[in-house]
XYZ file of C-alpha atoms in Angstrom:
778
model
C 3.556 -45.430 -13.920
C 6.295 -45.651 -16.561
C 9.522 -44.587 -14.905
C 10.041 -40.765 -14.996
C 11.764 -38.957 -16.690
C 14.428 -36.178 -15.667
C 15.787 -32.971 -16.711
C 19.124 -31.489 -15.971
C 21.017 -28.488 -16.854
C 24.584 -28.184 -18.501
C 27.195 -25.340 -19.149
C 29.430 -26.126 -21.991
C 31.770 -23.122 -20.723
C 32.045 -20.122 -19.072
C 33.478 -16.808 -19.605
C 37.395 -17.013 -18.697
C 38.357 -13.449 -17.591
C 36.559 -12.867 -14.747
C 33.759 -10.240 -13.552
C 36.597 -7.977 -13.366
C 38.760 -8.619 -15.566
C 41.204 -10.539 -13.448
C 42.789 -12.582 -15.643
C 43.609 -9.833 -18.062
C 45.428 -7.898 -15.684
C 47.405 -10.715 -14.739
C 48.374 -12.101 -18.203
C 49.557 -8.330 -18.529
C 51.534 -8.024 -15.663
C 53.379 -11.529 -15.999
C 53.892 -10.340 -19.880
C 55.411 -7.296 -18.416
C 57.547 -9.165 -16.128
C 56.023 -7.354 -13.015
C 54.668 -10.846 -11.614
C 56.114 -14.089 -11.827
C 54.552 -17.226 -13.337
C 53.345 -18.905 -9.793
C 50.949 -15.401 -9.660
C 49.582 -15.827 -13.300
C 48.358 -19.858 -11.859
C 47.086 -18.614 -8.511
C 44.897 -15.973 -10.610
C 44.537 -18.684 -13.112
C 42.843 -21.208 -10.024
C 41.595 -18.583 -8.092
C 38.749 -17.824 -11.354
C 38.672 -21.726 -12.408
C 37.237 -21.926 -8.213
C 34.720 -19.150 -8.405
C 33.832 -20.193 -11.988
C 32.739 -23.725 -10.673
C 31.091 -22.036 -7.440
C 28.965 -19.712 -9.446
C 28.006 -21.960 -11.916
C 26.599 -24.519 -9.116
C 24.652 -22.117 -7.341
C 22.790 -21.338 -10.250
C 21.602 -24.163 -10.936
C 23.930 -26.034 -13.043
C 23.909 -29.478 -12.643
C 26.613 -30.035 -14.923
C 30.028 -28.525 -15.077
C 32.491 -27.709 -17.539
C 36.338 -28.060 -17.297
C 39.404 -27.092 -19.401
C 37.148 -24.456 -20.961
C 39.564 -22.183 -19.398
C 42.129 -21.207 -21.277
C 45.299 -18.287 -20.753
C 44.615 -17.579 -24.545
C 42.889 -19.569 -26.671
C 41.470 -23.134 -26.460
C 42.677 -24.110 -29.939
C 45.805 -23.087 -29.006
C 45.566 -25.303 -25.552
C 44.681 -28.344 -28.039
C 47.943 -27.632 -30.413
C 49.844 -27.564 -27.205
C 47.933 -30.920 -25.960
C 48.869 -32.481 -28.724
C 52.525 -31.240 -29.528
C 51.822 -29.412 -32.558
C 54.433 -26.865 -32.477
C 55.906 -25.299 -35.449
C 59.639 -25.906 -35.609
C 60.060 -22.234 -35.325
C 59.179 -22.035 -31.572
C 61.768 -24.923 -30.920
C 61.867 -28.237 -30.229
C 59.454 -29.202 -27.232
C 60.787 -32.689 -25.974
C 58.445 -33.036 -22.929
C 55.719 -30.458 -21.771
C 55.762 -27.245 -23.263
C 55.837 -24.120 -21.595
C 54.477 -20.889 -21.232
C 57.367 -19.124 -22.997
C 56.700 -21.752 -26.030
C 53.045 -20.855 -25.716
C 53.080 -17.573 -25.607
C 55.544 -17.057 -28.392
C 53.037 -18.972 -30.509
C 50.426 -16.708 -29.233
C 51.969 -13.527 -29.357
C 55.643 -13.778 -30.997
C 59.039 -13.088 -29.624
C 62.129 -11.162 -29.771
C 65.107 -11.228 -28.346
C 66.266 -7.264 -29.318
C 64.515 -4.373 -28.571
C 62.868 -2.414 -25.585
C 61.288 -5.119 -23.666
C 62.077 -4.271 -19.663
C 62.163 -8.074 -19.098
C 64.036 -9.396 -21.957
C 66.893 -10.836 -20.312
C 64.628 -12.471 -17.710
C 62.710 -15.009 -20.073
C 59.285 -13.892 -18.335
C 57.333 -15.675 -20.427
C 55.823 -13.244 -22.186
C 57.613 -14.570 -25.629
C 60.628 -11.788 -25.811
C 62.882 -12.562 -23.683
C 63.964 -16.543 -24.521
C 65.124 -18.350 -27.898
C 64.969 -16.495 -31.368
C 62.636 -14.061 -33.255
C 59.721 -15.524 -34.366
C 56.628 -14.186 -35.405
C 53.105 -15.183 -33.809
C 50.798 -17.745 -34.966
C 47.924 -17.303 -37.767
C 45.301 -15.973 -36.063
C 41.085 -16.024 -37.403
C 37.823 -15.744 -36.475
C 36.032 -18.701 -34.481
C 33.340 -19.532 -37.111
C 31.169 -16.241 -37.321
C 31.774 -15.209 -34.166
C 34.210 -12.193 -32.671
C 36.544 -14.555 -31.126
C 39.706 -15.165 -32.499
C 41.583 -18.401 -32.497
C 45.301 -19.172 -33.472
C 44.870 -21.355 -36.558
C 47.111 -24.665 -35.996
C 49.807 -25.643 -38.423
C 50.609 -29.014 -39.618
C 52.965 -30.989 -42.085
C 53.114 -34.033 -44.011
C 55.073 -35.496 -41.794
C 54.154 -34.284 -38.702
C 54.029 -36.152 -35.452
C 52.223 -35.564 -32.296
C 52.627 -36.494 -28.960
C 51.116 -35.635 -25.481
C 52.975 -32.322 -24.805
C 49.813 -30.545 -22.229
C 47.932 -32.438 -19.735
C 46.126 -29.146 -18.751
C 42.874 -31.108 -19.332
C 43.801 -33.472 -16.542
C 44.960 -31.608 -14.298
C 42.117 -29.113 -14.286
C 39.712 -31.958 -13.980
C 42.002 -33.067 -10.628
C 42.025 -29.772 -9.368
C 38.352 -29.557 -9.921
C 37.450 -32.669 -7.858
C 40.163 -31.388 -5.261
C 37.532 -28.682 -4.247
C 34.675 -31.339 -4.662
C 33.332 -30.197 -8.205
C 32.124 -33.060 -10.423
C 32.720 -31.660 -13.925
C 32.623 -32.543 -17.621
C 36.089 -32.385 -19.301
C 35.767 -29.831 -22.194
C 37.866 -30.690 -25.386
C 37.654 -30.017 -29.131
C 37.460 -32.730 -31.234
C 40.256 -34.360 -33.070
C 38.336 -33.638 -36.816
C 37.621 -30.522 -35.884
C 40.826 -29.894 -35.095
C 42.325 -31.041 -37.863
C 39.603 -29.124 -40.425
C 40.536 -25.672 -38.541
C 44.208 -25.967 -38.873
C 45.994 -25.095 -41.931
C 48.994 -26.461 -44.125
C 50.994 -24.755 -46.561
C 52.191 -28.071 -48.478
C 50.470 -28.850 -51.637
C 48.172 -32.157 -52.580
C 48.216 -33.067 -48.755
C 45.082 -33.289 -47.120
C 44.737 -32.674 -43.441
C 42.546 -35.404 -42.551
C 45.533 -37.882 -43.897
C 47.214 -37.335 -39.989
C 44.241 -38.395 -38.475
C 45.341 -41.742 -37.798
C 48.283 -40.197 -35.592
C 46.400 -37.757 -33.831
C 43.758 -40.156 -32.104
C 46.462 -41.808 -30.069
C 46.887 -39.014 -28.428
C 43.184 -38.319 -27.401
C 42.937 -41.623 -26.446
C 46.017 -41.145 -23.924
C 44.116 -38.441 -22.797
C 40.749 -40.020 -22.455
C 42.304 -42.771 -20.725
C 43.757 -40.683 -18.392
C 40.909 -38.902 -17.690
C 38.634 -41.814 -17.322
C 41.720 -43.203 -14.677
C 40.582 -39.756 -12.718
C 37.349 -40.316 -11.983
C 35.825 -38.733 -15.138
C 32.456 -40.130 -16.457
C 31.771 -37.905 -19.371
C 33.833 -35.762 -21.394
C 32.499 -33.092 -23.977
C 33.708 -33.118 -27.110
C 33.003 -30.508 -29.216
C 32.910 -30.855 -33.082
C 31.699 -27.618 -33.990
C 32.775 -28.338 -37.479
C 29.768 -30.714 -38.286
C 27.511 -27.609 -38.648
C 29.308 -26.634 -41.498
C 29.741 -27.967 -45.456
C 31.779 -31.352 -45.119
C 32.509 -33.454 -48.266
C 32.408 -37.356 -47.759
C 35.895 -37.888 -46.437
C 35.595 -34.937 -43.797
C 32.244 -37.435 -43.024
C 33.983 -40.664 -43.265
C 36.836 -39.330 -40.893
C 34.131 -38.684 -38.142
C 32.733 -42.186 -38.540
C 36.913 -43.493 -38.296
C 37.930 -41.226 -35.164
C 34.703 -42.003 -32.867
C 34.592 -45.263 -33.823
C 38.401 -45.660 -32.795
C 37.760 -43.369 -29.645
C 34.847 -45.235 -28.170
C 36.432 -48.788 -29.504
C 39.357 -47.786 -27.095
C 37.863 -45.897 -23.917
C 34.437 -48.270 -24.100
C 33.556 -47.328 -20.367
C 34.171 -43.550 -20.903
C 30.668 -41.771 -22.294
C 31.181 -38.547 -24.798
C 28.984 -36.018 -25.154
C 29.363 -34.737 -29.111
C 28.750 -31.191 -28.888
C 27.598 -29.216 -32.291
C 26.763 -25.423 -31.951
C 26.319 -22.523 -34.442
C 24.129 -23.923 -36.956
C 22.378 -27.068 -38.134
C 23.678 -30.499 -38.355
C 21.544 -30.416 -41.718
C 22.658 -32.834 -44.250
C 25.359 -34.042 -41.441
C 23.285 -35.174 -38.961
C 23.035 -38.715 -39.755
C 26.514 -38.542 -39.739
C 26.053 -37.175 -35.973
C 23.694 -39.753 -35.403
C 25.407 -42.181 -36.460
C 28.769 -42.095 -34.281
C 29.146 -44.494 -31.362
C 28.932 -41.417 -29.198
C 26.777 -41.853 -25.555
C 24.737 -38.011 -26.235
C 24.826 -35.279 -28.615
C 24.005 -31.499 -27.941
C 22.453 -29.767 -30.785
C 21.974 -25.589 -31.356
C 18.286 -25.154 -31.125
C 18.522 -21.383 -30.983
C 20.389 -21.076 -34.298
C 18.800 -24.148 -35.906
C 15.139 -24.317 -33.931
C 14.053 -26.286 -37.471
C 16.429 -29.223 -36.484
C 14.941 -30.330 -33.635
C 12.013 -32.697 -35.505
C 14.655 -34.104 -37.357
C 16.875 -35.198 -34.367
C 13.971 -36.604 -32.554
C 12.187 -38.273 -35.204
C 16.015 -40.327 -35.888
C 17.601 -40.091 -32.760
C 18.345 -43.759 -30.995
C 16.051 -43.830 -27.948
C 19.530 -44.226 -25.296
C 21.337 -41.171 -27.070
C 21.116 -38.511 -24.188
C 20.075 -35.310 -25.877
C 21.309 -31.925 -24.779
C 19.198 -29.343 -25.979
C 20.717 -25.864 -26.376
C 17.761 -23.552 -25.965
C 18.861 -20.272 -24.424
C 21.268 -18.331 -26.675
C 24.760 -18.282 -25.871
C 25.897 -15.536 -28.678
C 23.389 -13.005 -27.452
C 21.869 -10.868 -24.265
C 18.517 -10.927 -24.790
C 16.136 -12.748 -21.937
C 14.702 -15.947 -22.987
C 10.990 -16.811 -23.522
C 10.787 -19.315 -20.433
C 6.988 -19.816 -20.871
C 6.922 -20.292 -24.727
C 10.365 -22.786 -24.365
C 8.528 -24.827 -21.759
C 5.962 -25.331 -24.332
C 8.011 -26.984 -26.585
C 10.027 -28.906 -23.926
C 7.456 -30.677 -21.786
C 6.044 -32.995 -24.927
C 9.924 -33.952 -24.991
C 10.577 -34.080 -21.650
C 8.439 -36.730 -20.961
C 9.181 -39.254 -22.893
C 13.001 -39.396 -22.664
C 15.928 -38.058 -20.137
C 17.069 -34.491 -21.059
C 20.219 -31.645 -20.578
C 19.130 -28.185 -20.906
C 21.879 -25.741 -21.873
C 22.870 -22.729 -23.603
C 23.313 -22.947 -27.496
C 27.065 -22.860 -27.327
C 29.569 -21.835 -24.807
C 28.898 -18.962 -22.684
C 32.293 -17.325 -23.724
C 30.654 -15.199 -25.958
C 28.217 -13.123 -23.454
C 29.314 -10.732 -20.496
C 28.622 -12.588 -16.861
C 26.698 -10.873 -14.836
C 23.896 -8.518 -15.019
C 23.433 -7.657 -12.157
C 26.781 -5.753 -11.870
C 25.452 -3.073 -14.596
C 23.006 -0.759 -12.005
C 23.090 2.424 -14.518
C 21.214 0.539 -17.241
C 17.819 1.864 -18.701
C 15.241 -0.095 -15.864
C 13.355 -1.321 -19.070
C 16.140 -2.921 -21.249
C 18.229 -4.349 -18.072
C 14.626 -5.929 -17.524
C 14.717 -7.303 -21.376
C 18.669 -9.118 -20.814
C 20.194 -11.856 -19.497
C 23.974 -12.223 -19.114
C 25.560 -15.628 -18.559
C 24.908 -16.246 -15.024
C 20.951 -15.160 -15.379
C 20.973 -17.482 -18.753
C 22.151 -20.527 -16.555
C 19.402 -19.371 -13.994
C 16.903 -19.290 -16.575
C 18.056 -23.071 -17.610
C 17.483 -23.379 -14.039
C 13.972 -22.785 -13.668
C 12.869 -24.635 -17.095
C 14.394 -27.661 -15.163
C 12.473 -26.952 -11.879
C 9.464 -26.197 -13.937
C 9.642 -29.613 -15.894
C 10.918 -31.813 -12.765
C 8.530 -30.513 -10.076
C 6.467 -28.868 -11.745
C 4.846 -25.082 -12.975
C 3.540 -23.975 -9.906
C 7.082 -24.691 -8.264
C 8.588 -21.503 -10.242
C 5.306 -19.752 -11.014
C 6.555 -16.628 -9.602
C 9.469 -16.489 -11.903
C 7.772 -17.599 -14.695
C 5.034 -14.681 -14.692
C 8.285 -12.125 -14.084
C 9.476 -13.787 -16.999
C 6.374 -13.274 -19.418
C 5.550 -9.845 -18.017
C 9.375 -8.578 -19.439
C 8.842 -10.565 -22.530
C 5.373 -8.533 -23.285
C 7.020 -5.296 -22.272
C 10.093 -5.363 -25.081
C 7.375 -6.312 -27.789
C 4.992 -3.363 -27.127
C 7.473 -0.904 -25.791
C 7.791 2.627 -27.718
C 11.302 2.987 -26.623
C 12.336 0.706 -29.529
C 10.150 1.746 -32.971
C 10.585 4.922 -34.608
C 8.243 5.197 -37.603
C 10.680 7.831 -39.600
C 13.508 6.192 -39.117
C 11.675 2.998 -40.752
C 9.997 4.951 -43.621
C 13.699 6.587 -44.373
C 14.990 2.868 -45.011
C 12.609 1.680 -46.654
C 13.656 3.761 -49.761
C 14.892 1.739 -52.658
C 16.517 4.319 -55.326
C 19.109 3.175 -57.128
C 21.212 5.858 -56.602
C 21.367 5.481 -53.096
C 24.334 2.242 -53.523
C 25.804 3.366 -56.829
C 29.070 5.771 -56.963
C 29.036 8.330 -59.753
C 31.651 6.484 -61.729
C 33.726 3.820 -62.254
C 37.168 3.580 -60.295
C 39.522 4.300 -63.117
C 37.841 7.763 -63.620
C 37.893 8.024 -59.635
C 41.381 7.138 -59.418
C 42.322 9.800 -61.770
C 40.517 12.655 -59.698
C 42.330 11.311 -56.973
C 45.930 11.151 -57.962
C 45.141 14.670 -58.866
C 43.418 15.449 -55.773
C 46.151 13.796 -53.142
C 49.522 13.663 -55.074
C 50.831 10.549 -53.313
C 53.913 8.272 -54.084
C 54.113 4.890 -55.232
C 53.619 2.666 -52.103
C 51.740 5.581 -50.033
C 52.077 5.012 -46.122
C 49.306 5.290 -43.446
C 48.127 3.427 -40.417
C 44.689 1.906 -39.819
C 43.465 4.170 -37.456
C 44.287 3.857 -33.818
C 47.077 5.038 -32.236
C 47.919 3.689 -28.623
C 45.944 3.949 -25.482
C 48.343 4.713 -23.250
C 47.655 4.718 -19.079
C 47.688 8.214 -19.203
C 44.770 8.012 -21.869
C 42.697 5.709 -19.741
C 43.243 7.308 -16.339
C 42.354 10.748 -17.939
C 38.863 9.144 -19.563
C 38.379 7.421 -16.287
C 38.778 10.508 -14.512
C 36.192 12.841 -16.879
C 33.708 9.858 -16.473
C 34.303 10.509 -12.869
C 33.693 13.307 -13.060
C 37.076 14.090 -11.651
C 38.152 16.159 -15.112
C 36.070 18.597 -16.372
C 35.406 18.218 -19.983
C 37.287 21.171 -21.040
C 40.335 20.371 -19.819
C 40.067 16.461 -20.755
C 39.100 18.055 -24.604
C 42.248 19.773 -24.331
C 44.527 16.732 -22.714
C 43.395 14.468 -25.901
C 43.857 17.530 -28.300
C 47.766 17.161 -26.963
C 47.753 14.104 -27.522
C 46.498 13.997 -31.296
C 48.683 17.449 -31.918
C 51.708 15.162 -30.970
C 50.751 11.767 -32.723
C 50.100 13.928 -35.418
C 53.532 15.696 -35.529
C 54.880 12.722 -34.759
C 53.643 10.818 -38.212
C 54.844 14.199 -40.317
C 58.570 13.516 -38.302
C 58.410 9.929 -39.334
C 57.223 10.468 -43.285
C 53.825 8.736 -43.232
C 51.996 9.719 -46.464
C 48.491 9.895 -45.624
C 47.672 10.753 -41.682
C 45.438 10.115 -39.050
C 44.457 11.469 -35.948
C 44.839 8.428 -33.870
C 41.651 8.100 -31.852
C 42.467 8.944 -28.403
C 38.871 10.091 -28.127
C 37.159 6.871 -28.390
C 37.308 3.798 -26.572
C 36.242 1.222 -28.855
C 35.779 1.520 -32.647
C 32.176 0.389 -32.365
C 31.232 1.857 -28.581
C 32.140 5.368 -29.941
C 29.592 5.579 -32.634
C 27.170 3.576 -30.705
C 27.044 6.126 -27.946
C 26.114 8.631 -30.385
C 23.644 6.577 -31.972
C 19.775 6.277 -30.743
C 18.822 2.804 -30.109
C 22.026 2.133 -28.404
C 23.204 1.349 -24.800
C 26.038 0.453 -23.366
C 27.197 -1.065 -20.464
C 29.874 -0.594 -17.399
C 31.142 -4.171 -17.255
C 29.646 -6.562 -19.902
C 33.549 -7.905 -20.982
C 33.972 -10.686 -23.824
C 36.979 -12.018 -25.000
C 38.098 -11.271 -28.550
C 41.107 -12.690 -28.352
C 43.875 -13.398 -25.528
C 43.937 -10.158 -23.267
C 41.748 -8.386 -25.515
C 38.362 -7.493 -24.234
C 35.203 -5.505 -25.685
C 32.474 -4.436 -24.144
C 29.909 -4.763 -26.991
C 26.953 -2.102 -26.979
C 23.004 -3.453 -27.210
C 21.022 -2.223 -30.052
C 17.845 -2.820 -28.720
C 15.958 -0.107 -31.084
C 15.653 1.581 -34.519
C 19.333 3.123 -35.192
C 19.426 7.206 -36.638
C 21.982 9.893 -35.798
C 20.755 13.040 -33.886
C 24.169 14.822 -34.761
C 27.725 15.164 -36.582
C 29.947 12.512 -34.335
C 33.263 12.712 -35.968
C 33.323 15.930 -37.887
C 34.557 18.352 -34.727
C 37.899 16.438 -34.286
C 38.403 15.876 -37.931
C 38.649 19.324 -37.989
C 40.628 19.931 -35.182
C 43.503 16.988 -36.588
C 43.265 18.654 -40.296
C 44.487 21.906 -39.037
C 47.132 20.512 -37.536
C 48.671 19.366 -41.000
C 48.856 20.272 -44.640
C 49.019 16.585 -45.408
C 45.459 14.365 -45.956
C 44.041 13.357 -42.691
C 41.745 10.704 -43.004
C 38.125 10.407 -42.174
C 37.504 7.749 -39.593
C 34.467 5.970 -39.368
C 32.864 2.295 -38.297
C 31.077 0.399 -41.288
C 27.638 -0.674 -40.770
C 28.130 -4.125 -41.376
C 30.894 -4.229 -38.464
C 28.978 -2.365 -35.915
C 26.080 -4.768 -36.121
C 28.627 -7.718 -36.159
C 30.574 -6.697 -33.174
C 27.135 -5.605 -31.294
C 24.760 -7.815 -29.691
C 21.414 -7.200 -32.272
C 17.947 -6.718 -31.378
C 16.348 -10.405 -32.320
C 13.177 -8.940 -32.983
C 13.486 -7.712 -36.699
C 15.557 -9.297 -39.220
C 19.378 -8.188 -38.950
C 19.551 -6.801 -42.311
C 16.669 -4.460 -41.397
C 18.829 -3.139 -38.272
C 22.070 -2.995 -40.282
C 20.203 -0.669 -43.109
C 19.436 1.820 -40.551
C 23.018 2.158 -39.250
C 24.506 2.668 -43.404
C 21.964 5.085 -43.317
C 23.471 6.794 -40.147
C 26.738 6.429 -41.024
C 25.472 7.637 -45.161
C 25.072 10.944 -43.547
C 28.556 11.345 -41.171
C 30.844 10.618 -44.740
C 28.513 13.452 -46.280
C 29.444 15.821 -43.200
C 33.098 15.044 -43.270
C 33.350 15.301 -47.130
C 31.258 18.432 -47.256
C 33.694 20.179 -44.640
C 36.973 18.952 -47.065
C 38.024 15.312 -46.336
C 39.834 13.898 -49.210
C 39.834 10.339 -47.693
C 37.441 8.134 -45.827
C 38.372 5.178 -44.375
C 34.703 3.072 -43.028
C 36.191 -0.405 -41.465
C 34.208 -3.354 -42.305
C 36.623 -5.358 -40.247
C 33.667 -8.026 -39.474
C 31.834 -8.116 -42.739
C 32.989 -12.055 -42.948
C 32.465 -13.306 -39.763
C 28.656 -12.375 -40.161
C 28.751 -14.782 -43.587
C 26.253 -17.474 -42.917
C 28.153 -21.175 -41.758
C 26.578 -22.813 -44.777
C 27.414 -21.639 -48.810
C 23.997 -21.917 -49.681
C 23.159 -18.650 -47.290
C 25.969 -17.083 -48.407
C 24.627 -14.732 -50.861
C 21.434 -13.706 -48.818
C 23.531 -12.067 -46.776
C 26.384 -10.562 -48.550
C 23.799 -8.927 -50.884
C 22.213 -6.498 -48.086
C 25.791 -6.311 -46.340
C 27.584 -5.191 -49.407
C 24.283 -2.847 -50.121
C 24.547 -1.425 -46.276
C 28.164 -0.714 -47.316
C 27.431 1.106 -50.264
C 24.498 3.133 -48.991
C 27.346 4.527 -46.433
C 29.630 5.490 -49.203
C 27.861 6.096 -52.601
C 27.113 9.550 -52.247
C 30.678 11.321 -52.137
C 32.023 12.748 -55.659
C 34.971 11.129 -57.651
C 38.114 13.451 -55.893
C 36.948 11.830 -52.804
C 38.882 8.801 -51.501
C 36.764 6.022 -49.919
C 38.919 3.434 -47.802
C 37.954 0.323 -46.323
C 39.526 -2.191 -43.852
C 39.276 -5.693 -43.229
C 41.096 -7.866 -40.719
C 41.802 -11.745 -40.487
C 39.325 -13.051 -43.099
C 39.583 -15.592 -45.323
C 39.056 -13.366 -48.595
C 38.848 -16.058 -51.284
C 35.257 -16.752 -49.972
C 34.168 -13.351 -50.323
C 36.406 -11.579 -53.087
C 33.179 -11.120 -55.389
C 31.315 -9.459 -52.428
C 34.578 -7.387 -51.667
C 34.749 -6.160 -55.349
C 31.186 -5.254 -55.504
C 31.984 -2.931 -52.175
C 33.491 -0.731 -55.071
C 35.838 1.220 -52.617
C 38.864 2.946 -53.673
C 41.184 1.603 -51.290
C 40.975 -1.377 -49.144
C 43.577 -2.387 -46.422
C 43.482 -6.519 -45.171
C 45.628 -8.368 -42.621
C 48.545 -10.349 -44.268
C 51.386 -9.908 -42.219
C 51.000 -13.259 -40.627
C 50.035 -15.291 -43.819
C 52.848 -13.420 -45.402
C 50.962 -12.057 -48.118
C 49.520 -15.763 -48.784
C 45.795 -13.878 -48.221
C 46.501 -11.558 -50.989
C 46.454 -14.347 -53.415
C 42.891 -14.035 -53.227
C 42.587 -10.339 -54.417
C 45.763 -10.966 -57.478
C 43.374 -14.109 -58.695
C 40.269 -12.370 -59.357
C 42.254 -9.295 -60.651
C 40.875 -6.885 -57.685
C 40.163 -3.585 -59.609
C 41.092 -1.282 -56.837
C 43.730 -0.080 -54.873
C 45.232 -2.450 -51.886
C 47.122 -1.743 -48.856
C 48.579 -5.242 -47.566
C 49.439 -5.325 -43.919
C 52.893 -5.795 -43.454
C 52.799 -5.119 -39.636
C 51.243 -7.554 -37.233
C 49.840 -5.264 -34.639
C 48.735 -8.455 -32.475
C 52.564 -9.114 -31.893
C 54.811 -6.895 -29.833
C 57.576 -8.004 -31.708
C 59.112 -5.099 -34.132
C 59.475 -6.280 -37.871
C 62.846 -5.031 -39.543
C 62.752 -3.224 -42.584
C 64.173 -6.416 -44.596
C 60.918 -8.524 -43.433
C 59.042 -5.522 -44.338
C 60.778 -5.231 -47.560
C 60.416 -9.067 -48.280
C 56.276 -8.762 -47.575
C 56.480 -5.900 -50.006
C 57.822 -7.617 -52.779
C 56.027 -10.693 -52.414
C 52.913 -8.716 -52.622
C 54.490 -6.889 -55.905
C 54.317 -10.523 -57.463
C 50.741 -10.679 -56.877
C 49.538 -6.941 -57.470
C 50.457 -4.040 -59.480
C 52.768 -1.616 -57.426
C 51.131 1.111 -58.632
C 48.138 0.141 -56.780
C 50.046 -1.035 -53.552
C 49.735 0.799 -50.008
C 51.724 0.409 -47.033
C 50.295 0.037 -43.471
C 49.811 -2.488 -40.781
C 47.808 -4.687 -40.529
C 45.272 -3.410 -37.756
C 44.518 -0.189 -35.521
C 47.426 0.241 -33.149
C 45.254 0.838 -30.056
C 46.097 -2.019 -28.110
C 50.568 -1.731 -29.077
C 52.905 0.391 -27.037
C 54.718 3.479 -28.354
C 57.761 2.051 -27.650
C 56.610 -0.930 -30.305
C 54.608 1.327 -32.806
C 57.322 4.248 -33.082
C 60.289 1.690 -34.235
C 57.926 -0.603 -36.294
C 56.173 2.565 -38.017
C 59.676 4.391 -38.733
C 60.530 0.627 -40.418
C 57.532 0.397 -42.145
C 58.152 3.836 -43.943
C 62.099 2.628 -44.781
C 60.888 -0.128 -46.664
C 58.121 1.833 -48.580
C 61.353 4.344 -49.317
C 63.372 1.188 -50.573
C 60.238 -0.011 -52.522
C 60.086 3.217 -54.632
C 63.583 3.358 -55.723
């Protein structure tokens, strides 16, 4: 009898935030100066121990360490290798939290921050006034990372031993872990440089000694395996990038030969990079079989016999229960021939933590779901079935099969009337009545705005008082009438302040909204909502994505009453504020039993109805945010056009039924607009507002190079940082914008909504922004 193969369970990363958002509370307390660094570190250590314990209890054999982060794992990597731009000061030995958070959030030496003199580590109280590092989306997720910045003469040095410290910490608590590190090639490829004629990969030779130093120290500490993430292997790569992988992994394995590397890829297929990945001298390879199930056959056919394969078979980015019986049939013949690791497709960072905390969900829908804890248990069930036989877990497999069948046949999911409406193919659904130049004249006559018109993106600060009132209303401690009166008072106050400061096109502040997607989803059919299913967007910013489980429709108007009330408070134009169908789709956990394009089209018709109602009520400017349009872009360029075709069509369905004089706005944030500029033009909006402050108007280049035909509001105020930009800083940004775009087409606005900021930051920043616009007019 031959040697029996074994199957083990690994997790590639676990949500950092804590089941009760402990990390958010600790971070924000530290930033506010109300707790010490030791308090923050104590919370972090408690969370790490809790996460290792829970993963082990659910059946994980291989636990990750260094998956925890105070802000972002890419920023952690920059801190580790000393890739710290000079504006944050010289780091001679080890990076401290003050510098770390300055890179994440910016740093300001003047203002009203209570801990300014204390050097509290929030980025406010120490050193010179500096902006935060540029932030962008992590591949096609809604997670944001801090973009590494490199120079041609970049020097690297070990300035953070976090990965070593946390491995040592886990061992001290009785957990043997597999440390996680972002690979050197992906780290360079995900970075940026301001210098021309310089390839970031040329820095690889300088960077590798730091990785060798880290790996060598981990080996000395007792680590046997390292998970080294190279997600860029699923992207379109040129020969130089493939050669960089060969150089990097030969150097690393030659330098630390006894240490085993698990090369980890996710978010897509290796495709034409498969041969490169399989040629590398690593001990293991992880592949994503949820996003790219078809690659399994090629991987099995080409992988060398001693290569330990890690199969990402449980979806690390969605919340649906896996069909365990179907997966067993897939894996059984493989497990009979070779040792395997079963794992989520990617880090569980992108999923909520524990379904069991959701006690108010519809029981049927809940039976179809699995969060991070449940996904580890699913993997454990599969491993037990393969190692010990299916009889050992028969009850679990039967329950799983029943849940899968229930979801497939449930009447809660399918609505024939919705399907019939969305099958319409009339070209008039996606065409504005006139081209933009004609619409622009009609809108100028209707709105009568000055040059450099000022506005904001939609939301104003959600203060502690607002959150308290919302919570009291939800608990029944504040009546609906009293809650509405409170919100009306907040809205009136915000409108009065906007008039006082001199903004031209106003917003109502969105105080009644908990989230720009959740607010709409709660009023649409086919959605369900959770109480505790938080996931990280960036830093301490967490969201609870809706779950789209069935066909989508709008039973009644969603924003009309609040717009009417707000417009009654002012004679200035009040924008109608909507979230677009593609963003609602991409910021939700989406049903996986039909194409995403079909679900998006259903949402588009619902938003179209809302647009019509707003216009009929007299709304002159309607903003349909598509902040997440680019993040849904497939990772391979060959797949882009199909996605962009249906995404743009869905947006146009929402906006194309209005009159020429009705001004359609959209907003996009943190995108590489060069990639999708033709699609943005095809959206045919009248005004687009975009994030440009952190990039110092670099991102505006795509619009100027492609002669973007409509009006544009390049953000001049980075709302993801607490610092308050000066009038001069914003004027400089607008002057830079004017070099790229005709001043007649320029608007003045922040980068994004102001929900997460404090009024003490917002009021002076917006006042400075309005003054900057006035100076530009003169």
